[in-house]
XYZ file of C-alpha atoms in Angstrom:
436
model
C 58.832 87.354 59.723
C 62.137 86.767 61.627
C 63.640 89.785 63.082
C 67.136 91.047 62.128
C 70.042 92.662 63.581
C 72.292 94.330 60.899
C 75.408 96.367 61.249
C 75.345 99.960 59.779
C 77.112 100.352 56.468
C 79.161 102.882 58.268
C 80.285 100.356 60.990
C 83.854 99.408 60.702
C 84.746 95.701 59.900
C 86.062 95.532 63.412
C 87.163 98.068 65.810
C 88.607 96.809 69.263
C 88.732 100.335 70.496
C 85.108 100.855 70.234
C 82.641 99.640 73.033
C 80.947 96.706 71.907
C 77.137 96.184 71.998
C 76.298 93.126 74.033
C 73.206 90.843 73.283
C 72.236 87.562 74.672
C 70.201 84.501 73.360
C 69.758 81.075 74.797
C 70.939 79.547 71.648
C 73.164 80.974 68.988
C 73.871 79.314 65.616
C 76.671 80.257 63.498
C 75.713 79.778 59.896
C 72.425 80.108 57.973
C 73.079 77.204 55.521
C 71.462 73.834 55.372
C 72.851 72.873 58.853
C 71.958 75.963 60.629
C 68.443 76.473 59.307
C 67.515 72.661 59.835
C 68.726 72.598 63.256
C 66.955 75.786 64.217
C 63.672 74.427 62.733
C 64.115 70.970 64.743
C 64.737 72.858 67.801
C 61.543 74.996 67.381
C 59.389 72.013 66.768
C 60.481 70.615 70.292
C 60.100 73.900 71.974
C 58.456 76.915 69.947
C 59.351 79.319 72.673
C 63.000 78.840 72.399
C 65.209 82.044 71.959
C 67.500 81.470 68.996
C 69.734 83.774 66.945
C 71.437 82.913 63.621
C 74.630 84.673 62.606
C 74.873 84.707 58.737
C 75.996 87.402 56.543
C 74.614 86.150 53.281
C 71.401 87.529 51.920
C 70.905 84.507 49.779
C 70.445 80.886 50.692
C 71.656 78.288 47.981
C 70.771 74.824 47.313
C 74.313 73.934 46.753
C 73.698 70.393 45.226
C 72.009 72.008 42.531
C 75.247 73.715 41.109
C 76.136 70.468 39.575
C 73.104 70.569 37.377
C 73.626 73.993 36.778
C 77.057 73.287 35.358
C 75.464 70.496 33.293
C 72.879 72.906 31.818
C 69.802 71.140 33.606
C 69.160 74.051 36.108
C 69.523 77.831 35.869
C 71.555 79.158 38.895
C 68.536 81.013 39.846
C 66.649 77.641 40.477
C 69.261 76.997 43.274
C 68.716 80.274 45.303
C 66.154 81.779 47.684
C 66.352 84.841 49.921
C 67.694 84.015 53.308
C 64.830 85.731 54.909
C 62.287 83.134 53.388
C 64.077 80.114 55.138
C 65.004 81.229 58.252
C 62.324 80.340 60.892
C 59.945 83.247 61.598
C 60.775 83.571 65.400
C 64.487 83.197 65.067
C 66.417 86.552 65.118
C 68.870 86.937 62.090
C 72.047 88.751 62.834
C 73.232 89.889 59.480
C 77.039 89.845 60.184
C 79.994 87.595 60.075
C 81.424 85.902 63.237
C 84.968 86.832 63.682
C 86.119 85.503 67.028
C 84.983 82.854 69.796
C 85.305 83.509 73.457
C 84.135 80.158 74.930
C 85.213 80.806 78.357
C 82.974 83.736 78.295
C 80.157 82.166 76.230
C 80.369 84.761 73.725
C 80.922 85.302 69.882
C 82.223 88.498 68.421
C 81.064 89.745 65.046
C 82.007 92.199 62.380
C 79.525 94.671 63.535
C 80.987 95.276 67.003
C 78.556 92.880 68.506
C 79.177 90.629 71.520
C 76.825 87.843 71.153
C 76.307 85.814 74.435
C 74.804 82.428 74.582
C 73.814 79.550 76.749
C 74.341 77.115 74.012
C 76.132 77.430 70.738
C 75.884 75.567 67.497
C 78.703 76.073 65.136
C 77.922 75.401 61.333
C 79.159 78.022 59.133
C 79.971 75.611 56.238
C 83.366 75.134 54.511
C 85.845 77.524 53.098
C 86.966 77.444 49.508
C 90.629 77.976 49.257
C 91.017 79.014 45.669
C 94.505 80.605 46.669
C 96.045 77.299 47.354
C 96.378 76.578 43.633
C 98.729 78.974 42.046
C 97.122 80.973 39.287
C 93.567 79.763 39.731
C 92.064 82.885 41.063
C 93.422 84.700 38.052
C 92.479 82.095 35.471
C 88.993 80.970 36.555
C 85.895 82.138 34.721
C 87.497 82.506 31.302
C 89.356 80.488 28.624
C 87.811 77.206 29.749
C 88.716 77.327 33.430
C 85.678 76.807 35.737
C 84.283 75.290 38.907
C 80.939 74.172 39.929
C 81.962 74.740 43.705
C 80.651 78.479 43.163
C 77.431 79.791 42.023
C 79.579 82.551 40.207
C 81.207 79.941 37.902
C 78.665 77.058 37.618
C 77.023 78.849 34.677
C 80.335 79.213 32.907
C 80.723 75.408 33.332
C 77.845 74.889 31.114
C 78.887 77.583 28.710
C 82.383 75.901 28.470
C 81.125 72.476 27.833
C 78.875 73.727 25.072
C 81.597 75.743 23.342
C 84.088 72.920 23.898
C 85.462 71.726 20.410
C 87.891 69.133 20.977
C 91.238 68.587 22.890
C 91.864 67.857 26.576
C 88.992 68.087 29.098
C 90.354 67.819 32.463
C 88.499 67.288 35.784
C 90.389 67.580 38.883
C 90.094 66.549 42.595
C 92.207 68.417 45.375
C 94.459 66.935 48.123
C 92.015 68.072 50.961
C 88.662 66.955 52.098
C 85.877 68.640 50.235
C 82.123 69.005 50.325
C 80.333 66.589 48.132
C 83.171 64.344 47.167
C 81.416 63.095 44.185
C 80.767 66.432 42.308
C 84.119 66.569 40.451
C 83.032 63.164 38.776
C 79.464 64.047 38.294
C 80.059 67.051 36.079
C 82.646 64.962 34.055
C 80.179 62.125 33.183
C 77.618 64.743 31.997
C 80.230 66.637 29.892
C 81.071 63.277 28.374
C 77.471 62.653 27.564
C 77.211 66.038 25.747
C 80.429 65.456 23.936
C 79.071 62.269 22.637
C 75.820 63.889 21.519
C 77.835 66.137 19.181
C 78.873 64.601 16.073
C 82.573 63.539 16.143
C 83.175 65.505 19.119
C 84.214 62.703 21.496
C 86.490 61.236 18.812
C 88.634 64.333 18.889
C 88.654 64.832 22.752
C 90.422 63.283 25.577
C 88.586 63.298 28.858
C 90.688 62.921 32.010
C 90.050 62.602 35.700
C 93.031 63.592 37.894
C 93.037 62.862 41.600
C 95.785 62.761 44.309
C 93.852 59.651 45.548
C 94.583 56.017 44.639
C 90.844 55.136 43.888
C 87.825 56.747 42.525
C 85.765 57.234 45.608
C 86.229 56.611 49.473
C 83.804 53.701 49.747
C 85.062 50.711 47.783
C 81.798 49.478 46.510
C 81.064 52.765 44.915
C 84.765 53.156 43.652
C 84.279 49.992 41.661
C 81.287 51.186 40.067
C 82.726 54.552 39.051
C 86.037 52.786 37.762
C 83.813 50.674 35.513
C 81.940 53.747 34.351
C 85.126 55.461 33.524
C 86.656 52.476 31.699
C 83.574 51.916 29.619
C 83.433 55.759 28.528
C 87.320 55.686 27.876
C 87.955 58.303 30.478
C 91.653 58.540 31.236
C 92.052 58.331 34.987
C 95.249 59.553 36.634
C 95.690 58.753 40.190
C 98.314 60.386 42.427
C 98.100 63.637 40.614
C 97.444 66.940 42.675
C 96.722 70.038 40.804
C 99.265 72.598 41.790
C 99.144 75.565 39.364
C 97.058 76.914 36.512
C 98.815 78.723 33.738
C 95.875 80.475 32.229
C 97.562 82.213 29.364
C 99.157 79.082 28.099
C 96.248 76.945 28.916
C 98.478 74.525 31.058
C 97.807 72.696 34.308
C 100.744 71.742 36.522
C 100.339 68.646 38.548
C 102.309 67.166 41.300
C 103.052 63.381 41.086
C 102.594 61.909 44.570
C 104.188 58.770 46.114
C 103.052 58.018 49.727
C 101.326 61.440 49.535
C 104.389 63.249 48.980
C 105.438 65.087 45.783
C 108.250 63.196 43.916
C 107.744 64.776 40.368
C 105.504 67.311 38.511
C 103.986 67.055 34.793
C 102.463 69.851 32.788
C 99.120 68.822 30.830
C 97.605 71.226 28.281
C 93.953 71.854 28.414
C 91.156 73.198 26.271
C 88.699 72.777 29.325
C 89.378 72.212 32.975
C 86.902 71.752 35.827
C 88.731 72.447 39.236
C 87.629 71.287 42.531
C 89.522 73.540 44.691
C 91.199 72.832 48.053
C 88.759 73.414 51.043
C 89.010 73.759 54.908
C 87.318 75.093 57.957
C 86.800 79.025 57.733
C 89.709 80.875 59.165
C 87.996 82.409 62.110
C 87.516 78.738 63.303
C 91.080 77.579 62.349
C 92.662 80.131 64.723
C 90.060 79.589 67.490
C 90.022 77.411 70.576
C 87.291 75.477 69.040
C 89.605 73.932 66.236
C 90.877 70.399 66.330
C 94.485 70.926 67.428
C 95.510 67.684 65.269
C 93.660 68.641 62.053
C 95.489 70.798 59.504
C 92.165 71.859 58.300
C 90.842 73.475 61.460
C 87.566 71.501 61.755
C 85.483 72.127 65.015
C 86.640 69.334 67.452
C 83.646 67.386 68.320
C 82.779 63.922 69.511
C 81.679 62.036 66.273
C 78.574 60.340 68.013
C 77.078 62.996 70.098
C 78.480 66.076 67.985
C 79.327 67.818 71.272
C 82.614 69.762 71.642
C 85.330 67.810 73.227
C 86.315 70.679 75.464
C 83.249 73.122 75.786
C 80.231 70.965 76.600
C 77.735 73.626 75.607
C 78.967 73.866 72.186
C 77.821 71.506 69.307
C 78.942 71.351 65.586
C 77.704 69.658 62.508
C 77.993 69.985 58.789
C 80.926 70.685 56.570
C 83.146 72.459 59.239
C 82.919 69.834 61.794
C 85.494 67.051 62.525
C 82.954 64.316 62.088
C 85.040 61.810 60.011
C 82.312 61.364 57.069
C 81.642 62.877 53.688
C 80.458 66.384 53.792
C 77.125 66.329 52.274
C 73.654 67.806 52.847
C 72.443 64.291 53.512
C 74.942 63.960 56.363
C 73.482 67.130 57.751
C 70.010 65.825 57.463
C 71.042 62.900 59.988
C 73.253 65.145 62.118
C 70.814 67.883 62.838
C 68.390 65.825 65.009
C 71.320 64.702 67.061
C 72.419 68.202 67.647
C 68.920 69.595 68.443
C 68.085 66.797 71.044
C 71.520 66.601 72.522
C 71.694 70.422 73.127
C 68.240 70.386 74.887
C 69.287 67.212 76.929
C 72.413 69.214 78.014
C 70.239 72.238 78.945
C 68.154 69.872 81.151
C 71.229 67.983 82.532
C 70.189 64.652 80.886
C 72.571 62.352 79.263
C 73.194 62.979 75.568
C 70.893 60.049 74.337
C 71.218 60.550 70.588
C 74.287 59.452 68.462
C 75.188 60.309 64.691
C 75.963 57.005 63.006
C 78.008 58.460 60.134
C 75.236 58.153 57.595
C 75.749 60.251 54.312
C 74.635 60.103 50.681
C 76.089 61.293 47.465
C 73.919 60.963 44.462
C 76.539 60.080 41.821
C 75.294 61.185 38.452
C 76.787 59.179 35.733
C 74.932 60.720 32.816
C 71.920 62.704 31.900
C 69.576 59.900 32.599
C 71.231 57.826 35.356
C 72.748 57.994 38.798
C 74.140 55.808 41.612
C 72.398 56.813 44.831
C 75.522 56.226 47.017
C 74.255 56.020 50.470
C 76.707 54.896 53.021
C 77.848 54.739 56.651
C 80.790 57.187 56.497
C 82.292 56.072 59.669
C 82.809 52.371 58.518
C 82.584 53.141 54.596
C 79.927 50.508 54.174
C 77.180 50.902 51.573
C 73.481 51.239 52.916
C 70.170 52.179 51.177
C 66.961 53.892 52.155
C 65.405 52.064 49.122
C 64.486 48.369 48.547
C 67.160 48.454 45.748
C 70.832 47.656 45.588
C 72.574 51.242 45.801
C 75.552 50.220 43.782
C 73.612 50.283 40.325
C 73.257 53.052 37.988
C 69.450 53.694 37.895
C 67.081 56.157 35.829
C 64.820 56.493 38.925
C 67.729 57.707 40.876
C 68.396 60.375 38.251
C 64.837 61.511 38.692
C 65.368 61.665 42.623
C 68.496 63.850 41.988
C 66.840 66.293 39.553
C 63.311 66.520 40.840
C 62.676 64.989 44.393
C 65.707 65.976 46.284
C 65.526 69.835 45.532
C 61.877 69.690 46.689
C 62.606 67.746 49.731
C 65.328 70.251 50.668
C 63.258 73.324 50.521
C 60.040 71.949 51.699
C 60.973 69.335 54.302
C 64.705 69.397 55.284
C 64.829 73.129 56.178
C 61.505 73.020 57.878
C 62.567 70.333 60.322
C 60.412 67.381 58.767
C 61.749 63.870 59.664
C 64.063 62.035 57.195
C 62.025 60.221 54.485
C 64.003 56.959 54.638
C 62.725 56.172 57.864
C 59.160 55.731 56.389
C 60.204 52.829 54.176
C 62.902 51.500 56.641
C 61.467 48.025 56.822
C 61.687 47.719 52.984
C 65.240 48.830 52.528
C 67.878 47.065 50.739
C 70.320 44.932 52.885
C 73.466 43.601 51.176
């Protein structure tokens, strides 16, 4: 069982007038999500005696890719969660607090419980921040009257409730004007909803399904954008490019969109809805944005790292991976799977004054569900936006077997292999992989 450090319930959120308790660990990890747990496990496989602490306030650990299947009625939200204590490696100290401030010149992190956590090496992977407030009226409207989002376990069950209760009219699915985790998720739930509407007699005939995005194409990788464009056309889904959701008027059931031209608003339009699934704007957590670790050129505050070594550009004993890093690729668990070994090895190389030999190549994957029995396993090199595949199959095709992978194999792999530091499965069949 891992040891824990937890602030008393009576401890103030932050009291700069109070003396701080100082603790030290050779390696400190900010974030106990997919990135933090996987990296800790990999480090311990190389050296079981390492002193590691994870700063993570959440008592629960979620398999976030499962929220789409929750919204589609395939999973219960309970299927996507386990106690954090069960997934943190036994020899790791769990500090059950929030990080609030970085002091990289002093090799220290401050927390909500008046702790000063000092380190020799720091790994920053707290995940992404959901900026609900950037869409006017969304926080007030969500969770009722057909307004929902799979980007929270709180609302994913309501997505399925709303799909089942939909009786016709406009069903809107939106994408924001910021980078987001799992960029395919807003479309995945749309295709599942469309499948469900078609299964109910006459329902699809009295429904308009719309996908509204600020982008000018369906997906960031052209090969997969073509596939999704074809799927949307065959299903008579109305795609509206250059549309950015600006406001939800919950009482009137109206969505206000900015019309963009060259990424700038030139007009706006109001579209009534009976159901709307919102992918909210996202960014790095605020405590990173305001820190010296943030990329000064990024409006989203990502941790400023070298895209290959994942080492911070100004503080060499700091590394970052996952959704909050500035690595210019899609933000998915699959990307973390390939980033974590790079961070683990390079941090240990740094400790031993050796060259940082490993480089992350931008690999990521987004299983694009296109219905209840098919998916496109969209693997690609995110740095060059080129399709790749771990399988001896063309990855740009809809396949039943990839639906089975998404529904059954990937959750098992996540809990039993990824979080425990096992090697990437694709390496075993590397000689057989498809090459376009």
